[in-house]
């Protein structure tokens, strides 16, 4: 593999527009399979993966078992950017994969499963893929419900600002306060900021919520100043 990689590097120095790519694959949870089912089963899995990879590449490409449960693939002489009416165009693709198993009865349900998988895929960045599972659908439904409830939370006074003091340990005095936003949902109880702040950012609600928090903090500072 290293010899082929070295030759690809040398070709890239001599040939203008020559491109190649190296892929690195690592099997998830392979140690658990090895430990629970035994090394014979683990070896069979590695051999099966190797066979699939060899069937998937071209004759000019190279695949090797890099060590343990890792594989490397050298894709030699891959396509250069597309020339579209004089414009060089680069693009990549994100892939959402739905494994069709028991429980699917309608074609629309299969397509619906691709939506949360693609959303999760975009979170990982471009040029990636995600395999859909049913928990993603449940998460998507819950997120949609929380988004609707969050839009109503400000008007229904479910959002609260708590104040955490910052203490100067040297002088043993309170140096200031940190304003912390909390959401007490009428049905679900307290929802942590790790769940709803990101949702507020994604939906743009963070701007109006931020203004309300700032206004509350300023009003509280004025009240406290009058008490001193």
Coordinates of C-alpha atoms in Angstrom, one line a residue:
X1 CA 0.0 0.0 0.0
X2 CA 2.8 2.4 0.9
X3 CA 4.6 1.6 -2.4
X4 CA 1.4 2.4 -4.3
X5 CA 0.9 5.6 -2.3
X6 CA 4.5 6.6 -3.0
X7 CA 4.0 6.1 -6.7
X8 CA 0.8 8.1 -6.6
X9 CA 2.6 11.0 -5.0
X10 CA 5.3 10.8 -7.7
X11 CA 2.7 10.8 -10.4
X12 CA 1.0 13.9 -8.9
X13 CA 4.3 15.8 -9.2
X14 CA 4.7 14.9 -12.9
X15 CA 1.2 15.0 -14.2
X16 CA -0.8 18.2 -14.1
X17 CA -4.4 17.6 -12.9
X18 CA -3.7 14.2 -11.5
X19 CA -5.7 13.5 -8.4
X20 CA -5.8 10.7 -5.9
X21 CA -7.5 10.2 -2.5
X22 CA -6.8 8.1 0.6
X23 CA -9.7 6.8 2.6
X24 CA -9.3 5.5 6.2
X25 CA -12.0 3.3 7.7
X26 CA -12.3 2.2 11.3
X27 CA -15.0 -0.4 12.3
X28 CA -17.3 0.8 15.1
X29 CA -17.5 -1.3 18.3
X30 CA -15.3 -4.0 16.8
X31 CA -13.7 -4.7 20.3
X32 CA -17.2 -5.5 21.7
X33 CA -17.8 -8.1 18.9
X34 CA -14.3 -9.6 19.5
X35 CA -14.8 -9.8 23.3
X36 CA -18.4 -11.0 23.3
X37 CA -18.4 -13.5 20.3
X38 CA -14.7 -14.4 20.1
X39 CA -11.8 -13.7 17.9
X40 CA -12.9 -16.3 15.3
X41 CA -16.0 -14.3 14.6
X42 CA -14.0 -11.1 14.7
X43 CA -11.6 -12.5 12.0
X44 CA -14.6 -13.6 9.9
X45 CA -16.0 -10.0 10.1
X46 CA -12.7 -8.5 9.0
X47 CA -12.5 -10.9 6.1
X48 CA -16.0 -10.1 5.1
X49 CA -15.3 -6.3 5.2
X50 CA -12.1 -6.8 3.2
X51 CA -14.0 -8.7 0.6
X52 CA -16.7 -6.0 0.3
X53 CA -14.0 -3.3 0.0
X54 CA -12.2 -5.2 -2.7
X55 CA -15.4 -5.7 -4.7
X56 CA -16.1 -2.0 -4.4
X57 CA -12.9 -0.6 -5.8
X58 CA -11.5 -0.4 -9.3
X59 CA -8.6 -2.5 -10.5
X60 CA -6.2 0.5 -10.2
X61 CA -7.2 1.2 -6.6
X62 CA -5.6 -0.4 -3.5
X63 CA -7.1 -1.6 -0.2
X64 CA -5.2 -2.8 2.8
X65 CA -6.0 -3.7 6.3
X66 CA -4.1 -1.0 8.1
X67 CA -4.0 -2.9 11.4
X68 CA -6.6 -4.1 14.0
X69 CA -10.0 -3.1 12.6
X70 CA -8.8 -0.3 10.4
X71 CA -8.6 -0.3 6.6
X72 CA -7.0 2.1 4.1
X73 CA -8.1 2.6 0.5
X74 CA -6.1 4.4 -2.2
X75 CA -8.3 5.8 -5.0
X76 CA -5.9 6.3 -7.9
X77 CA -6.4 8.8 -10.7
X78 CA -9.8 10.1 -9.7
X79 CA -11.8 12.6 -11.7
X80 CA -10.7 16.2 -11.9
X81 CA -13.2 19.0 -11.4
X82 CA -16.0 19.1 -14.0
X83 CA -15.7 21.7 -16.8
X84 CA -19.1 23.3 -17.4
X85 CA -19.0 25.8 -20.2
X86 CA -15.5 27.0 -19.2
X87 CA -16.2 26.9 -15.4
X88 CA -14.4 24.5 -13.1
X89 CA -17.0 23.2 -10.7
X90 CA -16.3 21.3 -7.5
X91 CA -19.0 19.6 -5.5
X92 CA -19.5 16.9 -3.0
X93 CA -22.5 15.1 -1.6
X94 CA -24.0 14.1 1.8
X95 CA -25.8 10.8 1.9
X96 CA -28.7 9.8 4.1
X97 CA -29.2 6.0 4.2
X98 CA -32.4 4.3 5.3
X99 CA -32.1 0.5 5.9
X100 CA -35.5 -0.9 4.9
X101 CA -36.4 -3.5 7.5
X102 CA -39.7 -4.8 9.0
X103 CA -42.1 -2.1 10.0
X104 CA -42.1 -0.1 6.8
X105 CA -45.4 -0.4 4.9
X106 CA -45.5 2.9 2.9
X107 CA -43.0 4.3 0.5
X108 CA -43.5 7.8 1.9
X109 CA -42.4 6.5 5.3
X110 CA -39.1 5.4 3.9
X111 CA -38.5 8.8 2.4
X112 CA -39.6 10.5 5.6
X113 CA -36.8 8.6 7.4
X114 CA -34.2 10.2 5.2
X115 CA -35.0 13.7 6.4
X116 CA -33.7 13.4 10.0
X117 CA -30.8 11.3 8.8
X118 CA -29.8 14.1 6.4
X119 CA -30.3 16.7 9.1
X120 CA -27.9 14.7 11.3
X121 CA -25.6 14.3 8.4
X122 CA -25.4 18.1 7.9
X123 CA -24.5 18.4 11.6
X124 CA -21.4 16.3 11.0
X125 CA -20.3 18.5 8.1
X126 CA -20.2 18.1 4.3
X127 CA -19.2 15.0 2.3
X128 CA -20.5 12.5 4.9
X129 CA -23.2 10.0 5.3
X130 CA -25.7 9.0 8.1
X131 CA -27.7 5.8 8.5
X132 CA -31.3 6.4 9.7
X133 CA -32.7 4.7 12.7
X134 CA -36.1 5.0 14.3
X135 CA -34.8 7.0 17.3
X136 CA -34.0 9.8 14.9
X137 CA -37.6 10.1 13.9
X138 CA -38.7 10.2 17.5
X139 CA -36.0 12.9 18.2
X140 CA -37.3 14.9 15.2
X141 CA -40.9 14.8 16.4
X142 CA -39.8 15.9 19.9
X143 CA -37.6 18.7 18.5
X144 CA -40.6 20.0 16.4
X145 CA -42.8 19.9 19.5
X146 CA -40.2 21.7 21.6
X147 CA -39.8 24.4 18.9
X148 CA -43.5 25.1 18.9
X149 CA -43.6 25.2 22.7
X150 CA -40.5 27.4 22.8
X151 CA -42.2 30.0 20.6
X152 CA -45.0 30.2 23.1
X153 CA -42.8 30.1 26.2
X154 CA -42.0 33.8 26.3
X155 CA -45.6 34.9 26.2
X156 CA -46.6 32.2 28.8
X157 CA -43.8 33.3 31.1
X158 CA -42.2 29.9 31.2
X159 CA -38.7 31.3 30.7
X160 CA -36.9 32.5 33.9
X161 CA -33.7 34.3 34.5
X162 CA -31.7 33.0 37.5
X163 CA -28.7 34.9 38.8
X164 CA -25.5 33.2 39.9
X165 CA -23.0 35.3 41.9
X166 CA -19.4 35.7 40.9
X167 CA -17.4 35.9 44.1
X168 CA -14.0 37.6 44.5
X169 CA -12.3 35.1 46.8
X170 CA -9.5 37.5 47.7
X171 CA -11.8 40.2 49.0
X172 CA -14.6 37.8 49.9
X173 CA -17.1 40.0 48.1
X174 CA -19.6 39.5 45.3
X175 CA -18.1 40.9 42.1
X176 CA -21.1 40.5 39.9
X177 CA -23.8 38.1 38.7
X178 CA -24.2 35.8 35.7
X179 CA -27.7 35.7 34.2
X180 CA -28.8 32.1 33.5
X181 CA -31.8 31.3 31.4
X182 CA -34.1 28.5 32.5
X183 CA -37.2 27.0 31.0
X184 CA -40.0 25.5 33.2
X185 CA -42.2 23.8 30.7
X186 CA -45.9 23.6 31.8
X187 CA -46.0 19.9 31.0
X188 CA -42.4 18.6 30.9
X189 CA -41.0 20.5 33.9
X190 CA -37.6 22.0 33.8
X191 CA -35.8 21.7 30.4
X192 CA -32.0 22.1 30.5
X193 CA -30.4 24.9 28.5
X194 CA -28.3 22.3 26.7
X195 CA -31.6 21.2 25.0
X196 CA -33.3 24.5 24.2
X197 CA -30.5 27.1 23.7
X198 CA -29.3 25.3 20.5
X199 CA -32.9 25.0 19.4
X200 CA -33.4 28.7 19.9
X201 CA -30.2 29.4 17.9
X202 CA -31.3 27.2 15.0
X203 CA -34.7 28.8 14.8
X204 CA -33.6 32.4 15.3
X205 CA -35.5 32.8 18.5
X206 CA -32.3 33.4 20.4
X207 CA -32.4 37.1 19.4
X208 CA -35.7 37.9 21.0
X209 CA -35.0 35.7 24.0
X210 CA -31.6 37.4 24.4
X211 CA -33.1 40.8 24.4
X212 CA -35.6 39.7 27.1
X213 CA -32.8 38.3 29.2
X214 CA -30.8 41.5 28.9
X215 CA -33.8 43.6 29.8
X216 CA -34.5 41.5 32.8
X217 CA -30.9 41.6 34.0
X218 CA -30.7 45.4 33.6
X219 CA -34.0 45.8 35.6
X220 CA -32.7 43.5 38.3
X221 CA -29.4 45.4 38.5
X222 CA -31.4 48.7 39.0
X223 CA -33.6 47.1 41.7
X224 CA -30.6 45.8 43.6
X225 CA -28.9 49.2 43.3
X226 CA -31.8 50.8 45.0
X227 CA -31.7 48.4 47.9
X228 CA -28.0 49.1 48.7

